[in-house]
PDB file of C-alpha atoms in Angstrom:
ATOM      1  CA  UNK A   1       9.511  10.712   5.228  1.00  0.00           C
ATOM      2  CA  UNK A   2      12.778  11.191   3.382  1.00  0.00           C
ATOM      3  CA  UNK A   3      12.696  14.964   3.751  1.00  0.00           C
ATOM      4  CA  UNK A   4      11.506  15.149   7.358  1.00  0.00           C
ATOM      5  CA  UNK A   5      13.074  11.954   8.735  1.00  0.00           C
ATOM      6  CA  UNK A   6      11.795   8.849  10.488  1.00  0.00           C
ATOM      7  CA  UNK A   7      11.112  10.583  13.804  1.00  0.00           C
ATOM      8  CA  UNK A   8       9.047  13.432  12.344  1.00  0.00           C
ATOM      9  CA  UNK A   9       5.404  13.545  13.371  1.00  0.00           C
ATOM     10  CA  UNK A  10       4.271  15.559  10.326  1.00  0.00           C
ATOM     11  CA  UNK A  11       3.972  12.625   7.866  1.00  0.00           C
ATOM     12  CA  UNK A  12       2.268  10.533  10.549  1.00  0.00           C
ATOM     13  CA  UNK A  13      -0.308  13.244  11.299  1.00  0.00           C
ATOM     14  CA  UNK A  14      -0.942  14.060   7.638  1.00  0.00           C
ATOM     15  CA  UNK A  15      -1.509  10.392   6.732  1.00  0.00           C
ATOM     16  CA  UNK A  16      -3.731   9.817   9.768  1.00  0.00           C
ATOM     17  CA  UNK A  17      -5.730  12.982   9.055  1.00  0.00           C
ATOM     18  CA  UNK A  18      -6.277  11.976   5.434  1.00  0.00           C
ATOM     19  CA  UNK A  19      -7.405   8.462   6.398  1.00  0.00           C
ATOM     20  CA  UNK A  20      -9.736   9.738   9.124  1.00  0.00           C
ATOM     21  CA  UNK A  21     -11.274  12.402   6.882  1.00  0.00           C
ATOM     22  CA  UNK A  22     -11.730   9.872   4.073  1.00  0.00           C
ATOM     23  CA  UNK A  23     -13.447   7.492   6.495  1.00  0.00           C
ATOM     24  CA  UNK A  24     -15.631  10.333   7.764  1.00  0.00           C
ATOM     25  CA  UNK A  25     -16.722  11.174   4.216  1.00  0.00           C
ATOM     26  CA  UNK A  26     -17.632   7.536   3.564  1.00  0.00           C
ATOM     27  CA  UNK A  27     -19.601   7.373   6.817  1.00  0.00           C
ATOM     28  CA  UNK A  28     -21.694  10.379   5.766  1.00  0.00           C
ATOM     29  CA  UNK A  29     -23.298   8.293   3.037  1.00  0.00           C
ATOM     30  CA  UNK A  30     -26.777   7.227   4.155  1.00  0.00           C
ATOM     31  CA  UNK A  31     -26.926   3.501   3.413  1.00  0.00           C
ATOM     32  CA  UNK A  32     -23.670   1.857   2.298  1.00  0.00           C
ATOM     33  CA  UNK A  33     -24.044  -1.345   0.304  1.00  0.00           C
ATOM     34  CA  UNK A  34     -22.311  -4.622   1.190  1.00  0.00           C
ATOM     35  CA  UNK A  35     -19.032  -3.792  -0.551  1.00  0.00           C
ATOM     36  CA  UNK A  36     -18.903  -0.338   1.040  1.00  0.00           C
ATOM     37  CA  UNK A  37     -19.665  -1.787   4.477  1.00  0.00           C
ATOM     38  CA  UNK A  38     -16.745  -4.185   4.121  1.00  0.00           C
ATOM     39  CA  UNK A  39     -14.507  -1.307   3.026  1.00  0.00           C
ATOM     40  CA  UNK A  40     -15.578   0.787   6.018  1.00  0.00           C
ATOM     41  CA  UNK A  41     -14.779  -2.104   8.338  1.00  0.00           C
ATOM     42  CA  UNK A  42     -11.361  -2.537   6.721  1.00  0.00           C
ATOM     43  CA  UNK A  43     -10.571   1.174   6.975  1.00  0.00           C
ATOM     44  CA  UNK A  44     -11.542   1.303  10.646  1.00  0.00           C
ATOM     45  CA  UNK A  45      -9.262  -1.638  11.321  1.00  0.00           C
ATOM     46  CA  UNK A  46      -6.430  -0.023   9.369  1.00  0.00           C
ATOM     47  CA  UNK A  47      -6.595   3.007  11.675  1.00  0.00           C
ATOM     48  CA  UNK A  48      -5.147   0.722  14.344  1.00  0.00           C
ATOM     49  CA  UNK A  49      -2.068   0.306  12.160  1.00  0.00           C
ATOM     50  CA  UNK A  50      -1.141   3.887  13.010  1.00  0.00           C
ATOM     51  CA  UNK A  51      -0.289   2.595  16.481  1.00  0.00           C
ATOM     52  CA  UNK A  52       2.420   0.440  14.872  1.00  0.00           C
ATOM     53  CA  UNK A  53       3.952   3.139  12.673  1.00  0.00           C
ATOM     54  CA  UNK A  54       6.914   5.305  13.634  1.00  0.00           C
ATOM     55  CA  UNK A  55       7.206   7.652  15.481  1.00  0.00           C
ATOM     56  CA  UNK A  56       4.129   6.607  17.514  1.00  0.00           C
ATOM     57  CA  UNK A  57       5.375   3.031  17.752  1.00  0.00           C
ATOM     58  CA  UNK A  58       8.860   4.076  18.829  1.00  0.00           C
ATOM     59  CA  UNK A  59       7.622   6.415  21.566  1.00  0.00           C
ATOM     60  CA  UNK A  60       4.433   4.766  22.851  1.00  0.00           C
ATOM     61  CA  UNK A  61       3.437   1.376  21.459  1.00  0.00           C
ATOM     62  CA  UNK A  62       6.741  -0.504  21.417  1.00  0.00           C
ATOM     63  CA  UNK A  63       6.964  -1.163  25.169  1.00  0.00           C
ATOM     64  CA  UNK A  64       3.352  -2.325  25.371  1.00  0.00           C
ATOM     65  CA  UNK A  65       3.634  -4.627  22.356  1.00  0.00           C
ATOM     66  CA  UNK A  66       6.882  -6.164  23.595  1.00  0.00           C
ATOM     67  CA  UNK A  67       5.505  -6.693  27.120  1.00  0.00           C
ATOM     68  CA  UNK A  68       2.343  -8.328  25.713  1.00  0.00           C
ATOM     69  CA  UNK A  69       4.417 -10.700  23.576  1.00  0.00           C
ATOM     70  CA  UNK A  70       6.665 -11.518  26.552  1.00  0.00           C
ATOM     71  CA  UNK A  71       3.567 -12.300  28.621  1.00  0.00           C
ATOM     72  CA  UNK A  72       2.363 -14.649  25.866  1.00  0.00           C
ATOM     73  CA  UNK A  73       5.730 -16.397  25.823  1.00  0.00           C
ATOM     74  CA  UNK A  74       5.033 -17.735  29.330  1.00  0.00           C
ATOM     75  CA  UNK A  75       1.992 -19.647  28.064  1.00  0.00           C
ATOM     76  CA  UNK A  76       2.713 -23.129  26.691  1.00  0.00           C
ATOM     77  CA  UNK A  77       2.420 -23.448  22.899  1.00  0.00           C
ATOM     78  CA  UNK A  78       2.069 -19.659  22.533  1.00  0.00           C
ATOM     79  CA  UNK A  79       5.770 -19.422  23.318  1.00  0.00           C
ATOM     80  CA  UNK A  80       6.420 -21.211  20.016  1.00  0.00           C
ATOM     81  CA  UNK A  81       4.972 -18.177  18.237  1.00  0.00           C
ATOM     82  CA  UNK A  82       5.799 -15.419  20.718  1.00  0.00           C
ATOM     83  CA  UNK A  83       9.556 -15.931  20.926  1.00  0.00           C
ATOM     84  CA  UNK A  84      10.229 -15.768  17.159  1.00  0.00           C
ATOM     85  CA  UNK A  85       7.785 -12.873  16.892  1.00  0.00           C
ATOM     86  CA  UNK A  86       9.686 -10.973  19.563  1.00  0.00           C
ATOM     87  CA  UNK A  87      12.944 -11.696  17.759  1.00  0.00           C
ATOM     88  CA  UNK A  88      11.739 -10.485  14.353  1.00  0.00           C
ATOM     89  CA  UNK A  89       9.547  -7.581  15.502  1.00  0.00           C
ATOM     90  CA  UNK A  90      12.264  -4.879  15.206  1.00  0.00           C
ATOM     91  CA  UNK A  91      13.119  -6.036  11.683  1.00  0.00           C
ATOM     92  CA  UNK A  92       9.479  -6.148  10.568  1.00  0.00           C
ATOM     93  CA  UNK A  93       8.749  -2.725  12.029  1.00  0.00           C
ATOM     94  CA  UNK A  94      11.730  -1.129  10.305  1.00  0.00           C
ATOM     95  CA  UNK A  95      10.925  -2.739   6.938  1.00  0.00           C
ATOM     96  CA  UNK A  96       7.155  -2.586   6.845  1.00  0.00           C
ATOM     97  CA  UNK A  97       6.235   0.236   9.232  1.00  0.00           C
ATOM     98  CA  UNK A  98       5.396   2.593   6.389  1.00  0.00           C
ATOM     99  CA  UNK A  99       3.850   0.031   4.046  1.00  0.00           C
ATOM    100  CA  UNK A 100       1.450  -1.848   6.321  1.00  0.00           C
ATOM    101  CA  UNK A 101      -1.524   0.337   5.554  1.00  0.00           C
ATOM    102  CA  UNK A 102      -1.225   0.146   1.783  1.00  0.00           C
TER     103      UNK A 102
END
């Protein structure tokens, strides 16, 4: 990231490719045990985190996430969570965007 910059797609693609290939190798195993099944579930879920990492987030996901949170802010009681979330979302994304998957 430091060499290529925040808006470079290369680190994003390399990390995603490594995670997907690692998941594929784990899925090739015939019968995973309980611990491995839980790990597979966790890794599949963590693939969704790539939608919240720059540059994908900055170019594609940001508008959809913000509009979904704004829609939730119109619902009573959800506005208590949605409004602060909307306020802190840029800060959280800039601080934790590269560390969420670890």
